Amino acid sequence: MNQILVIGGTGNLGVPVVKEMMDAGLNPRLFVRSVSKAQKAFAGAIPTLVEGDVQNKEQLAAALQGVNTLYLNLSVAYTNKPDDWSMETEGLALILQASKTAGVSRIVYLSSIIYRINNTMGFKWWVFDKKAAAIASIKASGIPYTIFYPSSFMESIEMPRQGNMIPVLGSSEVKMYYIAGQDYGKIVCRSIVEDFAGNYEYDIQGTEAIQLSEAAKRYAIAYPHAVLKVQTAPLGVMKFFGLFKQDLNFISNIVKALNTYPEPFTSTQTWKRFGKPPTTLELFAANRPDTTA
Ligand SMILES: NC(=O)c1ccc[n+]([C@@H]2O[C@H](COP(=O)([O-])OP(=O)(O)OC[C@H]3O[C@@H](n4cnc5c(N)ncnc54)[C@H](OP(=O)(O)O)[C@@H]3O)[C@@H](O)[C@H]2O)c1
């Protein structure tokens, strides 16, 4: 049996991947900081949960016992400052060290396409430096790896939702190939089952390039549980109204990257291997759960 351990399974993009692993019968084990948060996230079909924190070496080693494949959904927290301990640098170093000791045979890692803007077009951001360093450290670990580089997730359209309002920051003509977490999760599962020896890297993009505010409007129209309003405004205005509580600098860098990067289509090989992702933005929105209550 290929025992999978997921770290970051309760994250925004960990949840849809774990759900696909469960549906595919892959029986993942999750290393979570909060069992109750995980039970809520996976109500109905709860995976095997091991409580712990990556910063606790004993807990991490125990969770990795008997693990063949490690799936990583890590992030640099919005609250992180450049010199803070972060999951994608210090956390990843602890994970790689513990994985070698435990004899893990494959690391599967969620990165992103957007970090490629770094050091181009006058754009330079320490978070993207950390993402590049994370990839380099996985590649240098000696453990076979699969790295995914997705475009923006459709889930990211609804993440900043405030009540019945979806804030869209800034304006730009730049388009992104939005992908549904579910489609990505299915590709992850197939890769885990079908990709054996060697290393793999896959760009992950949906079938349609859509501009950010257009995507939010289409999502709002197709969302069945409430009448959603899309509010486009500069970041400073949103901050003034208290709509973003996170660090202004962090948010403004993400927004600037998303509004600047001319994302090329680079997923031909991924589609040849796994097929075209089937979920349109409308289908995605129509099937979202009712989070209004
Ligand atoms: N948003 C997009 O459209 C997009 C597109 C492409 C790539 N990505 C990438 O996707 C990645 C994941 O994003 P996300 O939104 O899912 O991140 P997230 O919600 O911040 O998830 C991070 C996960 O790490 C866990 N975690 C944090 N510190 C931990 C610790 N010390 N020990 C154990 N677990 C810990 C968190 O647990 P808790 O639940 O306990 O906090 C959570 O499950 C990011 O690297 C992002 O760059 C995002």
Short mmCIF file of C-alpha atoms and ligand atoms in Angstrom, two decimals:
data_model
loop_
_atom_site.label_atom_id
_atom_site.label_comp_id
_atom_site.label_asym_id
_atom_site.label_seq_id
_atom_site.Cartn_x
_atom_site.Cartn_y
_atom_site.Cartn_z
CA MET A 1 0.00 0.00 0.00
CA ASN A 2 1.18 3.53 -0.84
CA GLN A 3 0.68 5.42 2.45
CA ILE A 4 0.16 9.14 1.81
CA LEU A 5 0.73 11.83 4.43
CA VAL A 6 -0.66 15.31 3.76
CA ILE A 7 0.79 18.35 5.51
CA GLY A 8 -1.39 21.46 5.12
CA GLY A 9 -4.53 19.45 4.40
CA THR A 10 -6.75 21.93 6.25
CA GLY A 11 -5.54 24.81 4.04
CA ASN A 12 -7.74 26.49 1.42
CA LEU A 13 -6.23 24.33 -1.31
CA GLY A 14 -5.45 21.34 0.85
CA VAL A 15 -9.13 20.57 1.43
CA PRO A 16 -10.16 19.97 -2.21
CA VAL A 17 -7.08 17.81 -2.84
CA VAL A 18 -7.69 15.67 0.25
CA LYS A 19 -11.34 15.24 -0.78
CA GLU A 20 -10.19 13.94 -4.17
CA MET A 21 -7.72 11.59 -2.48
CA MET A 22 -10.56 10.24 -0.33
CA ASP A 23 -12.83 9.81 -3.38
CA ALA A 24 -10.03 8.01 -5.21
CA GLY A 25 -9.65 5.59 -2.28
CA LEU A 26 -6.08 6.70 -1.56
CA ASN A 27 -6.73 6.79 2.20
CA PRO A 28 -4.55 9.81 3.08
CA ARG A 29 -3.27 10.47 6.59
CA LEU A 30 -3.35 14.16 7.58
CA PHE A 31 -0.89 15.90 9.88
CA VAL A 32 -2.95 18.76 11.34
CA ARG A 33 -2.51 21.41 13.98
CA SER A 34 -6.17 21.20 14.96
CA VAL A 35 -8.18 17.97 14.83
CA SER A 36 -11.43 19.88 15.39
CA LYS A 37 -10.71 22.20 12.43
CA ALA A 38 -10.02 19.16 10.25
CA GLN A 39 -13.18 17.39 11.42
CA LYS A 40 -15.18 20.48 10.43
CA ALA A 41 -13.45 20.77 7.04
CA PHE A 42 -14.07 17.13 6.15
CA ALA A 43 -17.45 16.61 7.84
CA GLY A 44 -19.03 13.45 6.46
CA ALA A 45 -15.88 11.63 5.40
CA ILE A 46 -13.09 12.35 7.84
CA PRO A 47 -9.60 11.12 6.87
CA THR A 48 -7.13 9.67 9.35
CA LEU A 49 -5.92 12.59 11.46
CA VAL A 50 -2.65 12.94 13.37
CA GLU A 51 -2.43 16.06 15.50
CA GLY A 52 0.85 17.95 15.60
CA ASP A 53 2.94 20.89 14.51
CA VAL A 54 5.77 20.80 11.99
CA GLN A 55 7.92 22.66 14.51
CA ASN A 56 7.66 19.66 16.85
CA LYS A 57 10.23 17.16 15.51
CA GLU A 58 8.91 14.19 17.53
CA GLN A 59 5.33 14.72 16.29
CA LEU A 60 6.52 15.10 12.70
CA ALA A 61 8.66 11.95 12.88
CA ALA A 62 5.75 9.96 14.35
CA ALA A 63 3.37 11.12 11.61
CA LEU A 64 5.89 10.12 8.91
CA GLN A 65 6.19 6.52 10.13
CA GLY A 66 5.45 4.16 7.23
CA VAL A 67 4.79 7.01 4.77
CA ASN A 68 5.69 6.50 1.10
CA THR A 69 4.26 9.68 -0.46
CA LEU A 70 4.24 13.09 1.19
CA TYR A 71 1.86 15.74 -0.20
CA LEU A 72 2.73 19.31 0.82
CA ASN A 73 0.24 22.19 0.83
CA LEU A 74 2.44 24.82 2.44
CA SER A 75 2.25 28.60 2.39
CA VAL A 76 4.04 31.70 3.53
CA ALA A 77 1.47 33.14 5.95
CA TYR A 78 -0.02 36.56 5.14
CA THR A 79 1.20 37.69 8.54
CA ASN A 80 4.80 36.59 7.91
CA LYS A 81 7.58 39.13 7.67
CA PRO A 82 10.74 38.36 5.64
CA ASP A 83 12.76 37.13 8.64
CA ASP A 84 9.95 35.18 10.33
CA TRP A 85 9.90 31.39 10.60
CA SER A 86 7.84 30.25 7.64
CA MET A 87 6.39 26.91 6.52
CA GLU A 88 7.90 27.19 3.04
CA THR A 89 11.46 27.70 4.28
CA GLU A 90 12.25 26.61 7.85
CA GLY A 91 9.17 24.35 7.98
CA LEU A 92 10.08 22.71 4.70
CA ALA A 93 13.67 22.16 5.90
CA LEU A 94 12.36 20.27 8.95
CA ILE A 95 9.98 18.28 6.74
CA LEU A 96 12.70 17.28 4.28
CA GLN A 97 15.06 16.24 7.06
CA ALA A 98 12.37 14.13 8.75
CA SER A 99 11.31 12.66 5.39
CA LYS A 100 14.84 11.43 4.66
CA THR A 101 15.03 9.80 8.08
CA ALA A 102 11.63 8.17 7.60
CA GLY A 103 12.50 6.88 4.11
CA VAL A 104 9.76 8.78 2.25
CA SER A 105 9.95 7.79 -1.42
CA ARG A 106 8.20 10.78 -3.07
CA ILE A 107 7.48 14.42 -2.20
CA VAL A 108 4.53 15.98 -4.02
CA TYR A 109 4.57 19.76 -3.69
CA LEU A 110 2.14 22.53 -4.60
CA SER A 111 4.01 25.58 -5.91
CA SER A 112 2.55 28.23 -8.25
CA ILE A 113 2.93 29.72 -11.71
CA ILE A 114 2.78 33.33 -10.52
CA TYR A 115 6.09 33.17 -8.65
CA ARG A 116 7.78 33.15 -12.09
CA ILE A 117 7.15 36.89 -12.36
CA ASN A 118 9.85 37.38 -9.74
CA ASN A 119 12.96 39.17 -11.02
CA THR A 120 11.18 40.04 -14.27
CA MET A 121 9.31 43.20 -15.32
CA GLY A 122 10.89 45.06 -12.38
CA PHE A 123 9.08 42.77 -9.91
CA LYS A 124 10.98 41.52 -6.86
CA TRP A 125 9.32 40.10 -3.71
CA TRP A 126 10.80 38.13 -0.83
CA VAL A 127 7.82 35.71 -0.71
CA PHE A 128 8.54 34.60 -4.28
CA ASP A 129 12.23 34.27 -3.34
CA LYS A 130 11.10 31.82 -0.63
CA LYS A 131 9.00 29.91 -3.16
CA ALA A 132 12.01 29.60 -5.47
CA ALA A 133 14.19 28.48 -2.54
CA ALA A 134 11.57 25.87 -1.55
CA ILE A 135 11.67 24.34 -5.02
CA ALA A 136 15.48 24.33 -4.99
CA SER A 137 15.60 22.63 -1.59
CA ILE A 138 13.14 19.90 -2.65
CA LYS A 139 15.19 19.27 -5.79
CA ALA A 140 18.39 19.14 -3.75
CA SER A 141 16.93 16.77 -1.14
CA GLY A 142 17.62 13.64 -3.17
CA ILE A 143 14.03 12.46 -2.63
CA PRO A 144 12.12 11.92 -5.92
CA TYR A 145 9.64 14.77 -6.40
CA THR A 146 6.55 15.89 -8.25
CA ILE A 147 6.04 19.66 -8.33
CA PHE A 148 2.84 21.31 -9.51
CA TYR A 149 2.75 24.92 -10.74
CA PRO A 150 -0.91 26.00 -10.88
CA SER A 151 -2.41 29.20 -12.18
CA SER A 152 -4.93 30.95 -9.92
CA PHE A 153 -7.46 28.63 -8.33
CA MET A 154 -11.16 29.34 -8.81
CA GLU A 155 -11.36 29.05 -5.01
CA SER A 156 -9.27 32.24 -4.77
CA ILE A 157 -12.14 34.26 -6.27
CA GLU A 158 -14.32 33.54 -3.24
CA MET A 159 -11.60 33.59 -0.56
CA PRO A 160 -11.85 37.38 0.07
CA ARG A 161 -15.67 37.32 0.12
CA GLN A 162 -17.19 39.62 2.77
CA GLY A 163 -20.84 38.76 3.36
CA ASN A 164 -22.48 39.06 -0.04
CA MET A 165 -19.67 41.17 -1.48
CA ILE A 166 -16.64 39.98 -3.43
CA PRO A 167 -13.88 42.61 -3.36
CA VAL A 168 -11.66 42.81 -6.45
CA LEU A 169 -8.50 44.78 -5.93
CA GLY A 170 -7.16 47.07 -8.63
CA SER A 171 -7.87 46.70 -12.31
CA SER A 172 -5.94 44.99 -15.06
CA GLU A 173 -6.40 43.50 -18.50
CA VAL A 174 -4.16 40.56 -17.60
CA LYS A 175 -5.85 37.16 -17.83
CA MET A 176 -5.33 33.95 -15.84
CA TYR A 177 -6.14 30.33 -16.66
CA TYR A 178 -8.26 29.65 -13.55
CA ILE A 179 -8.32 26.04 -12.39
CA ALA A 180 -10.77 24.36 -9.98
CA GLY A 181 -9.25 22.75 -6.88
CA GLN A 182 -11.20 19.60 -7.70
CA ASP A 183 -9.64 19.28 -11.18
CA TYR A 184 -6.20 19.89 -9.71
CA GLY A 185 -6.89 17.30 -6.99
CA LYS A 186 -7.79 14.67 -9.59
CA ILE A 187 -4.50 15.30 -11.42
CA VAL A 188 -2.58 15.01 -8.13
CA CYS A 189 -4.26 11.66 -7.43
CA ARG A 190 -3.50 10.29 -10.88
CA SER A 191 0.10 11.43 -10.64
CA ILE A 192 0.50 9.76 -7.24
CA VAL A 193 -0.87 6.49 -8.60
CA GLU A 194 0.74 6.53 -12.07
CA ASP A 195 4.08 8.39 -11.83
CA PHE A 196 6.81 6.17 -10.48
CA ALA A 197 10.59 6.52 -10.76
CA GLY A 198 12.03 9.92 -11.60
CA ASN A 199 11.01 13.51 -11.09
CA TYR A 200 8.00 15.31 -12.55
CA GLU A 201 6.96 18.96 -12.95
CA TYR A 202 3.54 19.97 -14.21
CA ASP A 203 2.05 23.36 -15.02
CA ILE A 204 -1.65 23.39 -14.13
CA GLN A 205 -4.06 25.66 -16.01
CA GLY A 206 -7.75 25.67 -16.84
CA THR A 207 -9.17 25.92 -20.34
CA GLU A 208 -10.07 29.62 -20.39
CA ALA A 209 -8.01 32.73 -19.68
CA ILE A 210 -10.15 35.18 -17.72
CA GLN A 211 -9.45 38.63 -16.37
CA LEU A 212 -9.80 38.92 -12.57
CA SER A 213 -12.88 41.18 -12.25
CA GLU A 214 -14.58 39.34 -15.12
CA ALA A 215 -13.99 36.05 -13.28
CA ALA A 216 -15.50 37.48 -10.09
CA LYS A 217 -18.57 38.76 -11.97
CA ARG A 218 -19.13 35.43 -13.72
CA TYR A 219 -18.71 33.59 -10.42
CA ALA A 220 -21.24 35.90 -8.76
CA ILE A 221 -23.83 35.37 -11.50
CA ALA A 222 -23.50 31.58 -11.37
CA TYR A 223 -23.42 31.29 -7.55
CA PRO A 224 -26.84 29.89 -6.59
CA HIS A 225 -27.16 30.58 -2.85
CA ALA A 226 -27.11 34.39 -2.61
CA VAL A 227 -27.04 37.53 -4.70
CA LEU A 228 -23.37 38.46 -4.73
CA LYS A 229 -22.05 41.90 -5.59
CA VAL A 230 -18.57 42.42 -7.04
CA GLN A 231 -16.87 45.55 -5.73
CA THR A 232 -13.81 46.73 -7.64
CA ALA A 233 -11.62 49.28 -5.89
CA PRO A 234 -7.98 50.22 -5.35
CA LEU A 235 -6.31 48.46 -2.43
CA GLY A 236 -6.09 51.64 -0.34
CA VAL A 237 -9.87 52.08 -0.48
CA MET A 238 -10.49 48.47 0.59
CA LYS A 239 -8.07 48.88 3.48
CA PHE A 240 -9.76 52.13 4.53
CA PHE A 241 -13.07 50.31 4.85
CA GLY A 242 -11.41 47.53 6.84
CA LEU A 243 -12.08 44.92 4.15
CA PHE A 244 -8.56 43.50 4.35
CA LYS A 245 -7.17 42.97 7.79
CA GLN A 246 -3.99 41.27 6.58
CA ASP A 247 -0.72 43.01 6.08
CA LEU A 248 -1.20 45.67 3.41
CA ASN A 249 2.23 45.09 1.95
CA PHE A 250 1.67 41.35 1.54
CA ILE A 251 -1.72 41.81 -0.16
CA SER A 252 -0.51 44.59 -2.42
CA ASN A 253 2.37 42.45 -3.69
CA ILE A 254 0.09 39.52 -4.54
CA VAL A 255 -2.36 41.85 -6.26
CA LYS A 256 0.41 43.57 -8.18
CA ALA A 257 1.82 40.21 -9.33
CA LEU A 258 -1.59 38.89 -10.40
CA ASN A 259 -2.43 42.14 -12.19
CA THR A 260 0.92 42.27 -13.98
CA TYR A 261 2.03 38.76 -14.95
CA PRO A 262 1.15 38.03 -18.60
CA GLU A 263 0.50 34.34 -17.95
CA PRO A 264 1.35 32.29 -21.03
CA PHE A 265 -0.38 28.97 -21.69
CA THR A 266 2.17 26.33 -20.73
CA SER A 267 0.10 23.24 -19.90
CA THR A 268 0.11 21.40 -23.24
CA GLN A 269 2.17 18.54 -21.83
CA THR A 270 0.02 18.32 -18.69
CA TRP A 271 -3.15 18.11 -20.80
CA LYS A 272 -1.59 15.43 -23.02
CA ARG A 273 -0.83 13.43 -19.91
CA PHE A 274 -4.03 14.00 -17.88
CA GLY A 275 -6.60 15.47 -20.27
CA LYS A 276 -8.21 18.93 -20.23
CA PRO A 277 -9.60 20.09 -16.88
CA PRO A 278 -13.40 19.86 -17.27
CA THR A 279 -14.64 22.45 -14.73
CA THR A 280 -15.73 25.80 -16.14
CA LEU A 281 -16.03 28.81 -13.86
CA GLU A 282 -19.83 28.61 -14.11
CA LEU A 283 -19.87 24.91 -13.18
CA PHE A 284 -17.52 25.60 -10.27
CA ALA A 285 -19.69 28.44 -8.90
CA ALA A 286 -22.94 26.50 -9.40
CA ASN A 287 -21.63 23.64 -7.26
CA ARG A 288 -20.28 25.67 -4.34
CA PRO A 289 -21.77 24.93 -0.93
CA ASP A 290 -23.97 27.54 0.73
CA THR A 291 -21.60 29.46 3.02
CA THR A 292 -24.04 32.33 3.54
CA ALA A 293 -25.30 31.22 6.97
N1 LIG B 1 -4.63 30.88 -4.15
C1 LIG B 1 -4.27 30.52 -5.37
O1 LIG B 1 -4.98 30.79 -6.36
C2 LIG B 1 -2.98 29.74 -5.57
C3 LIG B 1 -2.56 29.47 -6.88
C4 LIG B 1 -1.39 28.71 -7.07
C5 LIG B 1 -0.66 28.26 -5.95
N2 LIG B 1 -1.09 28.58 -4.68
C6 LIG B 1 -0.29 28.11 -3.55
O2 LIG B 1 -1.02 27.16 -2.80
C7 LIG B 1 -0.34 27.02 -1.53
C8 LIG B 1 -1.34 26.67 -0.47
O3 LIG B 1 -2.28 27.73 -0.33
P1 LIG B 1 -3.44 27.66 0.75
O4 LIG B 1 -4.30 28.86 0.51
O5 LIG B 1 -4.06 26.33 0.80
O6 LIG B 1 -2.58 27.87 2.10
P2 LIG B 1 -3.14 27.90 3.59
O7 LIG B 1 -4.62 27.96 3.59
O8 LIG B 1 -2.37 28.95 4.29
O9 LIG B 1 -2.72 26.43 4.16
C9 LIG B 1 -1.52 26.22 4.85
C10 LIG B 1 -1.64 24.93 5.62
O10 LIG B 1 -0.44 24.74 6.37
C11 LIG B 1 -0.79 24.38 7.72
N3 LIG B 1 0.25 24.81 8.64
C12 LIG B 1 0.75 26.05 8.82
N4 LIG B 1 1.70 26.04 9.76
C13 LIG B 1 1.80 24.76 10.19
C14 LIG B 1 2.60 24.11 11.15
N5 LIG B 1 3.51 24.78 11.89
N6 LIG B 1 2.45 22.77 11.34
C15 LIG B 1 1.54 22.08 10.61
N7 LIG B 1 0.75 22.63 9.67
C16 LIG B 1 0.87 23.96 9.48
C17 LIG B 1 -2.08 25.14 7.96
O11 LIG B 1 -2.74 24.58 9.08
P3 LIG B 1 -3.95 25.33 9.84
O12 LIG B 1 -5.19 24.94 9.06
O13 LIG B 1 -3.90 24.79 11.20
O14 LIG B 1 -3.66 26.81 9.76
C18 LIG B 1 -2.79 24.91 6.64
O15 LIG B 1 -3.39 23.63 6.63
C19 LIG B 1 0.40 28.33 -1.31
O16 LIG B 1 1.79 28.08 -1.30
C20 LIG B 1 0.03 29.18 -2.52
O17 LIG B 1 1.09 29.97 -2.97
C21 LIG B 1 -2.22 29.30 -4.48
#
